mmCIF file of C-alpha atoms (C1' of nucleotides) in Angstrom:
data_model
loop_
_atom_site.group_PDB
_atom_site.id
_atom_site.type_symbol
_atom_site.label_atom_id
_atom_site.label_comp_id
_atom_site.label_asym_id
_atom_site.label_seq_id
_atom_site.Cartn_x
_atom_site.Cartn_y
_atom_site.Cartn_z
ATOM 1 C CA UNK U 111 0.000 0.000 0.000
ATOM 2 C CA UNK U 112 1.686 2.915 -0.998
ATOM 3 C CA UNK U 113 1.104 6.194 1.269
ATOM 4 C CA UNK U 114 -0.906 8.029 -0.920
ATOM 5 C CA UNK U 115 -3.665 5.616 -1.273
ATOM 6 C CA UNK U 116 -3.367 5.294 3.133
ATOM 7 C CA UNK U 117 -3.798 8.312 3.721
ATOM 8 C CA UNK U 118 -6.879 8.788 1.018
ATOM 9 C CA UNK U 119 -8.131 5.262 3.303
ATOM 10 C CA UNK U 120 -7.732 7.160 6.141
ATOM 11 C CA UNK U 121 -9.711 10.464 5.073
ATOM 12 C CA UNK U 122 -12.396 8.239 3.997
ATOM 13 C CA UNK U 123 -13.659 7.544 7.236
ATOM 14 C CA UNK U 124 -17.138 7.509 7.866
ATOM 15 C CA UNK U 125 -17.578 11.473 9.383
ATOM 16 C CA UNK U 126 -20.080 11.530 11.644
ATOM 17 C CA UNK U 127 -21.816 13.984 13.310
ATOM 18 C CA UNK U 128 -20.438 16.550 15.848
ATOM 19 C CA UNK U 129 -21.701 15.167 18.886
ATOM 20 C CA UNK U 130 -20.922 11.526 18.288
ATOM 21 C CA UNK U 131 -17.364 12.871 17.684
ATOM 22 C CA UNK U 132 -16.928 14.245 20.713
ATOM 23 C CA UNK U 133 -18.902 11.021 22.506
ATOM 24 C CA UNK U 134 -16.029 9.041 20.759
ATOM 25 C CA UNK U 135 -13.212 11.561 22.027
ATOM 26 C CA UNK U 136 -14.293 11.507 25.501
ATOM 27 C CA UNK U 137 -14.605 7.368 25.203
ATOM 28 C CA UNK U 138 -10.795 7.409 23.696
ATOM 29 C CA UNK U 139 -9.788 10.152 26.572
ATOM 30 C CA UNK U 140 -10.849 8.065 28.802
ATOM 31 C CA UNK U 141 -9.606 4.221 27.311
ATOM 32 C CA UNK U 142 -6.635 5.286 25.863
ATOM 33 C CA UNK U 143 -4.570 5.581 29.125
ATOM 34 C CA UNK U 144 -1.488 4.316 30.773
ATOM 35 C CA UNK U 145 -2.817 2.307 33.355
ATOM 36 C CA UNK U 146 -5.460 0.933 31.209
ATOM 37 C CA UNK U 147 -3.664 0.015 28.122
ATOM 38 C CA UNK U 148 -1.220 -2.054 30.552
ATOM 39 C CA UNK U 149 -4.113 -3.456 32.830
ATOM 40 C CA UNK U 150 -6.156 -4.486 29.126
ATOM 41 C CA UNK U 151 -2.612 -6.311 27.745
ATOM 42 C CA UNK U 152 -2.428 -8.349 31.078
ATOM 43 C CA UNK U 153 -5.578 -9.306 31.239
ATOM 44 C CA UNK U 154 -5.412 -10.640 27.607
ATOM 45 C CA UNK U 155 -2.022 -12.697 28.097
ATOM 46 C CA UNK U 156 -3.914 -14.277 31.677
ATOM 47 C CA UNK U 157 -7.273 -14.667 30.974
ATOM 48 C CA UNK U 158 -7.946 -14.399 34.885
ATOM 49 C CA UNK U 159 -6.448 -12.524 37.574
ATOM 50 C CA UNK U 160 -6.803 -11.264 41.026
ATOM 51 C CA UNK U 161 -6.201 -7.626 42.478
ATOM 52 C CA UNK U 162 -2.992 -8.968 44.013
ATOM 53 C CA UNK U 163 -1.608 -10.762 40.387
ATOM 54 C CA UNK U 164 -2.347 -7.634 38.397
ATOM 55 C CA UNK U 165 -0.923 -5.668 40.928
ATOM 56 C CA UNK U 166 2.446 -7.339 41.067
ATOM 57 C CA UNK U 167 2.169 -7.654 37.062
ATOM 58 C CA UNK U 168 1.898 -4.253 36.680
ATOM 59 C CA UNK U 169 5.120 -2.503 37.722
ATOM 60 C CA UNK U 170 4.651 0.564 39.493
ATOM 61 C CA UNK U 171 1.394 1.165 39.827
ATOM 62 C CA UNK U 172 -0.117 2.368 43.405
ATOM 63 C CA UNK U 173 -2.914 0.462 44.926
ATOM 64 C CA UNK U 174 -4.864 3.522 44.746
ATOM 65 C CA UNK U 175 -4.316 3.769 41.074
ATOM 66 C CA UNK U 176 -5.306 0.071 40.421
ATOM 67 C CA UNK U 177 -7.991 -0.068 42.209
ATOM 68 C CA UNK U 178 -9.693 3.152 40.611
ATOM 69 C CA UNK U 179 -8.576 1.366 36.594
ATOM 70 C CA UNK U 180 -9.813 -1.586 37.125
ATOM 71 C CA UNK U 181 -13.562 0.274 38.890
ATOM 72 C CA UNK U 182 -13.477 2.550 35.906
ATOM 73 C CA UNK U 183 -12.863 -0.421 33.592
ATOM 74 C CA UNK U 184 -16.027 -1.968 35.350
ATOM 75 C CA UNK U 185 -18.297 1.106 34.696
ATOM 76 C CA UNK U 186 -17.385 1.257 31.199
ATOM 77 C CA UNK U 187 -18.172 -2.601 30.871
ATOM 78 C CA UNK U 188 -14.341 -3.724 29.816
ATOM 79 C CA UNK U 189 -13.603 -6.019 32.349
ATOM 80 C CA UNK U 190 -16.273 -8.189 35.037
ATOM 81 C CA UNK U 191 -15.124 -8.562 38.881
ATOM 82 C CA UNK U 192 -16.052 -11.623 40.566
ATOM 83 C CA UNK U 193 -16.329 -11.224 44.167
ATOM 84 C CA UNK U 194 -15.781 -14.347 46.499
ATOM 85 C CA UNK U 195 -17.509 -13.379 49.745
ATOM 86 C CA UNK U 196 -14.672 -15.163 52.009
ATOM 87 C CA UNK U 197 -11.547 -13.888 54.237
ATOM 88 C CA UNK U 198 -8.978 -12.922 53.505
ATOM 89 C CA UNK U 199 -10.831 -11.493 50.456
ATOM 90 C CA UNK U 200 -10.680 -12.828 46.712
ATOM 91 C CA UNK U 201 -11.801 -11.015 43.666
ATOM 92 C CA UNK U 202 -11.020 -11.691 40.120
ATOM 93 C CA UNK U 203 -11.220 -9.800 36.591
ATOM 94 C CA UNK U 204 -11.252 -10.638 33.279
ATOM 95 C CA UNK U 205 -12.018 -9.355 30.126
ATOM 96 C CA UNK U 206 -15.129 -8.773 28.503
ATOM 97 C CA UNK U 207 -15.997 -9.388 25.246
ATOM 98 C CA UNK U 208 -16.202 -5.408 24.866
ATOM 99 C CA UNK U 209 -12.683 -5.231 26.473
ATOM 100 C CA UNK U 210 -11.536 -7.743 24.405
ATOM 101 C CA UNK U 211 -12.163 -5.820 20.932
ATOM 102 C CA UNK U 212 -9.967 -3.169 22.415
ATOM 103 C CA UNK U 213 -7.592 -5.497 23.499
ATOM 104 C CA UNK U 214 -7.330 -6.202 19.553
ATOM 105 C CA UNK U 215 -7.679 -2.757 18.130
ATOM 106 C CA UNK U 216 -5.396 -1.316 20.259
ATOM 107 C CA UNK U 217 -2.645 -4.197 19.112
ATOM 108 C CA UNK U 218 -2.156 -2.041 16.245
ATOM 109 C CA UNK U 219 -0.697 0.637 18.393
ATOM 110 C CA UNK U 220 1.603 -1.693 20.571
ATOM 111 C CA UNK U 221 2.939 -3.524 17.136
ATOM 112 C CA UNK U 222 3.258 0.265 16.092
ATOM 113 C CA UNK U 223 5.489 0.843 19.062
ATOM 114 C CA UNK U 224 7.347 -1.861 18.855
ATOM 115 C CA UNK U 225 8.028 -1.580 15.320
ATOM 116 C CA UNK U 226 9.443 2.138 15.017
ATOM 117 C CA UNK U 227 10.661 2.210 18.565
ATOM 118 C CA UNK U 228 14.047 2.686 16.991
ATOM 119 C CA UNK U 229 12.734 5.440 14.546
ATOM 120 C CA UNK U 230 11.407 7.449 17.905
ATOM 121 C CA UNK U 231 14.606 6.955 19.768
ATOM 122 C CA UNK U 232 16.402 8.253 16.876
ATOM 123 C CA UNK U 233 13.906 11.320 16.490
ATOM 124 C CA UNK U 234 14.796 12.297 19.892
ATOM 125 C CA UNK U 235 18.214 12.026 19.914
ATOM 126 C CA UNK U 236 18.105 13.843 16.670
ATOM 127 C CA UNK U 237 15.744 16.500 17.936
ATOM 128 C CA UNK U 238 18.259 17.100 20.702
ATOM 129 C CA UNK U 239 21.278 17.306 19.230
ATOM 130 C CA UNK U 240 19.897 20.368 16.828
ATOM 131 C CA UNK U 241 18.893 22.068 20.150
ATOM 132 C CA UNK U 242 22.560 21.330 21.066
ATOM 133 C CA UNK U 243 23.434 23.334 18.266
ATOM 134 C CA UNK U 244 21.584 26.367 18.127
ATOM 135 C CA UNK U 245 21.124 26.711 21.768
ATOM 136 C CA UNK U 246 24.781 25.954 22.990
ATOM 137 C CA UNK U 247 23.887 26.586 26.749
ATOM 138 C CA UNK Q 185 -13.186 -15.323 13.990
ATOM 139 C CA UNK Q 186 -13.890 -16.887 17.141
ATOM 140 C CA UNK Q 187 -13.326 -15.400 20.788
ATOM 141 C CA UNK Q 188 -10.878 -18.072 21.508
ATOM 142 C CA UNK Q 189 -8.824 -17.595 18.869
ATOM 143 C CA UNK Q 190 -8.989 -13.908 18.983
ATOM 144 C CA UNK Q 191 -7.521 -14.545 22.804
ATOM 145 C CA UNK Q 192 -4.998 -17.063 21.127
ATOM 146 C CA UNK Q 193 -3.823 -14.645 18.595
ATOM 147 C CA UNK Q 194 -3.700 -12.228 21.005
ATOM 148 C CA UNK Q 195 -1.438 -14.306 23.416
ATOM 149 C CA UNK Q 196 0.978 -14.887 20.590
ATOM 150 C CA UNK Q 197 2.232 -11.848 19.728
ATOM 151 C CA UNK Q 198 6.186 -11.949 20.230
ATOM 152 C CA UNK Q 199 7.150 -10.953 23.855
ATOM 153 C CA UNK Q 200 10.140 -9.271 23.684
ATOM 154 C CA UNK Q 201 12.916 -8.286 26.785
ATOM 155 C CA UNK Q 202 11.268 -6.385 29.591
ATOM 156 C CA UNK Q 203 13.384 -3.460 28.746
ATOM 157 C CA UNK Q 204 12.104 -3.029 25.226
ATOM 158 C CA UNK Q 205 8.798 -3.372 27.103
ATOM 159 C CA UNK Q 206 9.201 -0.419 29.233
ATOM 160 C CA UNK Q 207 10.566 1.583 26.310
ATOM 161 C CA UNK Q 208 7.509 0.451 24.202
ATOM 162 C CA UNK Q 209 4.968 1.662 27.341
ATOM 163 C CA UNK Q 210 7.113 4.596 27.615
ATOM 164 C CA UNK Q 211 6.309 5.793 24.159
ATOM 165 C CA UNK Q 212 2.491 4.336 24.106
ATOM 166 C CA UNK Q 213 2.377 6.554 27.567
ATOM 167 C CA UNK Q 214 3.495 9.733 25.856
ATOM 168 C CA UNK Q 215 1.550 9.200 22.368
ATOM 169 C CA UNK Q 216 -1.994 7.570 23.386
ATOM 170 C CA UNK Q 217 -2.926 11.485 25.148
ATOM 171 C CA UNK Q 218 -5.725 13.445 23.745
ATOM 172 C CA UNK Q 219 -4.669 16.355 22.156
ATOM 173 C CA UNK Q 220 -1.657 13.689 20.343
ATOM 174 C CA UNK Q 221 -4.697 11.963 18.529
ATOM 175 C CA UNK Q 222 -6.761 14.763 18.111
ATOM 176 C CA UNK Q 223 -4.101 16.345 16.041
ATOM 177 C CA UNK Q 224 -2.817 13.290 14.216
ATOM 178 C CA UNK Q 225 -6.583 13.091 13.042
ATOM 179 C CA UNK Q 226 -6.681 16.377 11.716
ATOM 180 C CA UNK Q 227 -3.465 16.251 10.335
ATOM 181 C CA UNK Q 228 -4.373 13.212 8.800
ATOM 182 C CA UNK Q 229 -7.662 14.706 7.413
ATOM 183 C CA UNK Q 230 -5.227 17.592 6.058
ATOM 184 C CA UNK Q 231 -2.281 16.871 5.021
ATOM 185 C CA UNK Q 232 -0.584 20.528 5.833
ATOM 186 C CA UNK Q 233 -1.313 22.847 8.423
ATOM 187 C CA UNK Q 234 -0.135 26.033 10.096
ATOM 188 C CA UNK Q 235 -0.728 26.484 13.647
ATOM 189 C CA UNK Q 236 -3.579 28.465 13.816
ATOM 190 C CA UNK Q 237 -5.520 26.219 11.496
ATOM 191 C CA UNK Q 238 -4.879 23.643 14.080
ATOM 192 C CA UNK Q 239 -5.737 25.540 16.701
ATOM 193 C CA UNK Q 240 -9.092 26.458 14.953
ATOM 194 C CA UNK Q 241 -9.656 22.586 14.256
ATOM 195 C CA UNK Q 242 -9.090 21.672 17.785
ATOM 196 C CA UNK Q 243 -11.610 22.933 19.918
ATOM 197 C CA UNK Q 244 -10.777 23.720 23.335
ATOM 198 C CA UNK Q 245 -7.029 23.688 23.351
ATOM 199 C CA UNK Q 246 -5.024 26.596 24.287
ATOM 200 C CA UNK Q 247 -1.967 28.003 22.585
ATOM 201 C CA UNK Q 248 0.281 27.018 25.069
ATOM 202 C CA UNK Q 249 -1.030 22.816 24.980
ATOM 203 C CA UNK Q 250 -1.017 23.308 21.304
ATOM 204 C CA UNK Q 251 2.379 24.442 21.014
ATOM 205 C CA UNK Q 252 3.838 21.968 23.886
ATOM 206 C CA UNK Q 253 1.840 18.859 22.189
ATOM 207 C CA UNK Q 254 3.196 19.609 18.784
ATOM 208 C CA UNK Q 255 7.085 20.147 20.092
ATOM 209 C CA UNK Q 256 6.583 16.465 21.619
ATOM 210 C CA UNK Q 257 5.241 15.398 18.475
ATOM 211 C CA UNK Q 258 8.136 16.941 16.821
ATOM 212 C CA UNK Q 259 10.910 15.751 18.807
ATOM 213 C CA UNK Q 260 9.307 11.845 18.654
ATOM 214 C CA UNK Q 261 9.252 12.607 15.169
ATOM 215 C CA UNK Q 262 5.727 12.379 14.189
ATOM 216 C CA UNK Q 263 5.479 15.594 12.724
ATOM 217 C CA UNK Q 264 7.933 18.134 10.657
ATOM 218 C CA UNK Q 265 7.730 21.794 11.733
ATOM 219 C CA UNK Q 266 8.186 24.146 8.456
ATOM 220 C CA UNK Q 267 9.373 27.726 9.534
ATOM 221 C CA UNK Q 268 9.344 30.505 7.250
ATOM 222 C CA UNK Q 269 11.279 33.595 7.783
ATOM 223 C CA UNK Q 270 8.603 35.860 6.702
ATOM 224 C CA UNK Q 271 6.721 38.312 9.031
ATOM 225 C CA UNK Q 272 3.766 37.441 10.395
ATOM 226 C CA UNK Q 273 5.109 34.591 11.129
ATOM 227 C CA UNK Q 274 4.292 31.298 9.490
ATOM 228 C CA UNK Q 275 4.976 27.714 10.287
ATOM 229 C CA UNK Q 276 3.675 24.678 8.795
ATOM 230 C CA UNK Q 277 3.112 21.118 10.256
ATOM 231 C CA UNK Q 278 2.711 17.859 8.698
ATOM 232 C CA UNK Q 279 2.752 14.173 9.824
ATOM 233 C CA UNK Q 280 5.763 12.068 9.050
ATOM 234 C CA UNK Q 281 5.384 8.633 7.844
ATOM 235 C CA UNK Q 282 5.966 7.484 11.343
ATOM 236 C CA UNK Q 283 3.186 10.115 12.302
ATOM 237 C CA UNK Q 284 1.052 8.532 9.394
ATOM 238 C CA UNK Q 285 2.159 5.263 10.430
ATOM 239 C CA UNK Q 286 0.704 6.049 14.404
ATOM 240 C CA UNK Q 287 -2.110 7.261 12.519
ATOM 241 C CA UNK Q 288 -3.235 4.435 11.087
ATOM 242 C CA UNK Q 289 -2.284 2.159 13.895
ATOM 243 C CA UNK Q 290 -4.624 4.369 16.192
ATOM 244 C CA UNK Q 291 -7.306 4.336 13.651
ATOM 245 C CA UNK Q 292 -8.344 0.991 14.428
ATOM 246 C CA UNK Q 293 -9.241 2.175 18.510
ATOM 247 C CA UNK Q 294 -11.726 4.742 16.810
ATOM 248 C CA UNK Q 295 -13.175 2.614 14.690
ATOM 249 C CA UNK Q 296 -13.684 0.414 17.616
ATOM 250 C CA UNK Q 297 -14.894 3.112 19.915
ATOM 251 C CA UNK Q 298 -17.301 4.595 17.399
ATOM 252 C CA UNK Q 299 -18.221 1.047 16.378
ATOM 253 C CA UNK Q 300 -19.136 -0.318 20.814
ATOM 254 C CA UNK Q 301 -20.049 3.244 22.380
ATOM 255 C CA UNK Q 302 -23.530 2.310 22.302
ATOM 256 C CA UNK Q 303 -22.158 -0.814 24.551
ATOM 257 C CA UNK Q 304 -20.210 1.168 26.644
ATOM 258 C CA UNK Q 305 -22.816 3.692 27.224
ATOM 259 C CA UNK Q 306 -24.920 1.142 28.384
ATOM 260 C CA UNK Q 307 -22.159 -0.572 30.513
ATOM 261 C CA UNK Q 308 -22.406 2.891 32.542
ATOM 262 C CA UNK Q 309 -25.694 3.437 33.011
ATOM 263 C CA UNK Q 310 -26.119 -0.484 34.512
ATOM 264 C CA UNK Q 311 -23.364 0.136 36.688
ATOM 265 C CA UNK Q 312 -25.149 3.535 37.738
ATOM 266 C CA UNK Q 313 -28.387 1.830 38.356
ATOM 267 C CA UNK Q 314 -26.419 -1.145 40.594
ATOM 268 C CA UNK Q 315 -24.321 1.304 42.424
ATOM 269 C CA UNK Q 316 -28.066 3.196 43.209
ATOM 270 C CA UNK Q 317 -29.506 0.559 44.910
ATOM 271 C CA UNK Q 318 -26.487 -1.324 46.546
ATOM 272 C CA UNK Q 319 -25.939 2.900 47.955
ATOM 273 C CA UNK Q 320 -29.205 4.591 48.292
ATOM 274 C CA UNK Q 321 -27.978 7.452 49.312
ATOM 275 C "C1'" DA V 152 2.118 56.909 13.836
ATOM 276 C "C1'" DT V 153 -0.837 53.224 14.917
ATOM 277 C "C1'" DT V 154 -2.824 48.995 14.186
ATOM 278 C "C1'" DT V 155 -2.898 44.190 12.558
ATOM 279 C "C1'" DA V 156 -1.456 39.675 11.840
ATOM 280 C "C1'" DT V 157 1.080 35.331 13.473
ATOM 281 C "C1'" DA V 158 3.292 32.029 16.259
ATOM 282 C "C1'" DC V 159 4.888 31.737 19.782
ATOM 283 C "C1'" DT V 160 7.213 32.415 25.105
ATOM 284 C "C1'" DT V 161 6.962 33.548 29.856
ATOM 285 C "C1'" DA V 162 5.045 34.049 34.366
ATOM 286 C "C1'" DC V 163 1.657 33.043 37.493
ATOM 287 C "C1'" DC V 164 -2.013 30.363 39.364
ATOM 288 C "C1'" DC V 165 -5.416 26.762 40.396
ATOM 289 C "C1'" DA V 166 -7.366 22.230 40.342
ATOM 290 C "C1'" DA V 167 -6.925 17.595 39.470
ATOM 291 C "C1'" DA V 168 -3.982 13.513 39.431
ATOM 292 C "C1'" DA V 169 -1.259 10.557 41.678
ATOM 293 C "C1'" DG V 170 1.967 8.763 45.417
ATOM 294 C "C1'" DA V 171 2.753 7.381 50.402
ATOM 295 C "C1'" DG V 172 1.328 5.302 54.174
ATOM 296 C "C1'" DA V 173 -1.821 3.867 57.641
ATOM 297 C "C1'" DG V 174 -6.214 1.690 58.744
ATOM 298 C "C1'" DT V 175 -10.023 -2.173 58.240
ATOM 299 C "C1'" DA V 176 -12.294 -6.659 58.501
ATOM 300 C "C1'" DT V 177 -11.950 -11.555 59.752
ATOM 301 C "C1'" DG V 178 -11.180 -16.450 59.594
ATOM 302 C "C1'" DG V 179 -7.579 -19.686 60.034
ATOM 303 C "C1'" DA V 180 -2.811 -21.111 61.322
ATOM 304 C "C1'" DG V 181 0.448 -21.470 65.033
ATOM 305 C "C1'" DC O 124 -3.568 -14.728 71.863
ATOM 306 C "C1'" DT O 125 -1.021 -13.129 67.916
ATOM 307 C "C1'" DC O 126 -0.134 -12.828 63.348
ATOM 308 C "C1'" DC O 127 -1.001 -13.220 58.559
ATOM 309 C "C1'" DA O 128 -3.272 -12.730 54.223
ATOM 310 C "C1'" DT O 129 -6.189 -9.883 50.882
ATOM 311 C "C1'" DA O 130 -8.402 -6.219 48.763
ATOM 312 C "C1'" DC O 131 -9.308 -2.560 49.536
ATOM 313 C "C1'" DT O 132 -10.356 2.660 51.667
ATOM 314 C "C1'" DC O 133 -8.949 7.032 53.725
ATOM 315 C "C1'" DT O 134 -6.126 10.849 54.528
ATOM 316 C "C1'" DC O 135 -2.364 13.711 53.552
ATOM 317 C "C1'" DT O 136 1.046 15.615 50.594
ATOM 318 C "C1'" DT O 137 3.370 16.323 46.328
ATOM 319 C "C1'" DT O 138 3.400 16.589 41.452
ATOM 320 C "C1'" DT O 139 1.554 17.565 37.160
ATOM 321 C "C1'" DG O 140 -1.583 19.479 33.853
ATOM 322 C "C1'" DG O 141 -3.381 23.043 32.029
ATOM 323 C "C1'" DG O 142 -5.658 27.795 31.905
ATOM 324 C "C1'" DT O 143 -5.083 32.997 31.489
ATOM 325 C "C1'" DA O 144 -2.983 36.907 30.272
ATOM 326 C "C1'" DA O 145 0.675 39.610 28.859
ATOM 327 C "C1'" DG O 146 4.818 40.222 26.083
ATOM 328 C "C1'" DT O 147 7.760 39.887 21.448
ATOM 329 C "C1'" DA O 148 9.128 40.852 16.730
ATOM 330 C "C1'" DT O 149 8.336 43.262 12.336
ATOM 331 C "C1'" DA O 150 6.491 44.178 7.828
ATOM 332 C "C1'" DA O 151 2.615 45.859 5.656
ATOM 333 C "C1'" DA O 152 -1.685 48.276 5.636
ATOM 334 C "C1'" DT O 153 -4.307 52.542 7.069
#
DNA sequence: ATTTATACTTACCCAAAAGAGAGTATGGAG
DNA sequence: CTCCATACTCTCTTTTGGGTAAGTATAAAT
């Protein structure tokens, strides 16, 4: 596919109206996050996990923050809790079918990453070694 | 395709070294923000733009996110920032092919979204209604 | 002489996001 | 009786994001 004809595939998108647009914004605003993104790829390599797996699977991340993902992945209907009513307590997530499709349309973007990584790094260094130049601090 | 082997498919993509993962997250951190994709659409809907074209085509944004969003996009090398020396000033942007390259990469996450909000919409206002009578506040 | 246009930059400020760390409930193991 | 395990929740503090408004440079138009 040669460049031209992508970018005539990509300005052929359905437009819709106003409204829906910024319905779909606010949806990617929200989805399209850290946290999320990472949470979504776990939960797609393990089918099943509890607070305590994802937590130590997800480098970094505070209990606060996981615990307010994975509620907002709830609301939005990505992922399903399972609550075991015994002590100490057990809960498990997993993917919806929902979560799921982004799981797969947002592989595009990690095979993106991982493709032109180099390209990036290169960019930057790039990018920095002009500032070098004409700002010789 | 079926769910299964959606999962499967999903579960085979190559893992690579955990440092090429945190590089990867790194960059999928910095590009998956709002006003990135919001201006990698329009500067996929048109090819060239100066900057207060995009500013007119992105509701909301202020000149200083506009300029700080586009120097990112410039130094990851997404976009190529034309200056020329005339007065007013003028300065043209366009997407790279590793810009174009995000850009069609991302365009399978609004496709998606536009395709399930009706799901997700629906997803909220259950979990609304549940949280209303497990907290009748 | 003054205004206009453009693409910023700088300084200041506020609110929201996120981290740190302690607290909670409770049954079972020792 | 004490401690542990788990999945939180709460409070406090720090960090970040992002808005507003003013300033800059200069050629051309009025």
């Amino acid at each position: 596919m040669t460049e031209t004809s992508l970018r005539e595939d990509l300005q052929n998108l359905p437009r819709t109206d106003p409204a829906l647009d910024r319905l779909v914004e606010e949806i990617i605003g929200r989805v399209a996050d850290k946290w999320t993104m990472l949470l979504i790829e776990i939960l797609t390599e393990q089918e099943c996990c509890r607070f305590g797996e994802l937590s130590r699977a997800c480098p970094g991340i505070s209990q606060k923050m996981l615990t307010q993902t994975l509620r907002a992945m709830e609301r939005d209907g990505l992922v399903t809790r399972m609550v075991y009513p015994v002590v100490p307590p057990k809960v498990e997530y997993r993917l919806t079918d929902l979560g799921l499709g982004l799981s797969k349309a947002f592989c595009g973007v990690w095979l993106w990453a991982e493709a032109n990584f180099e390209k990036i790094e290169k960019a930057r260094s790039d990018y920095a070694a002009k500032a070098a130049v004409q700002d010789p601090s």
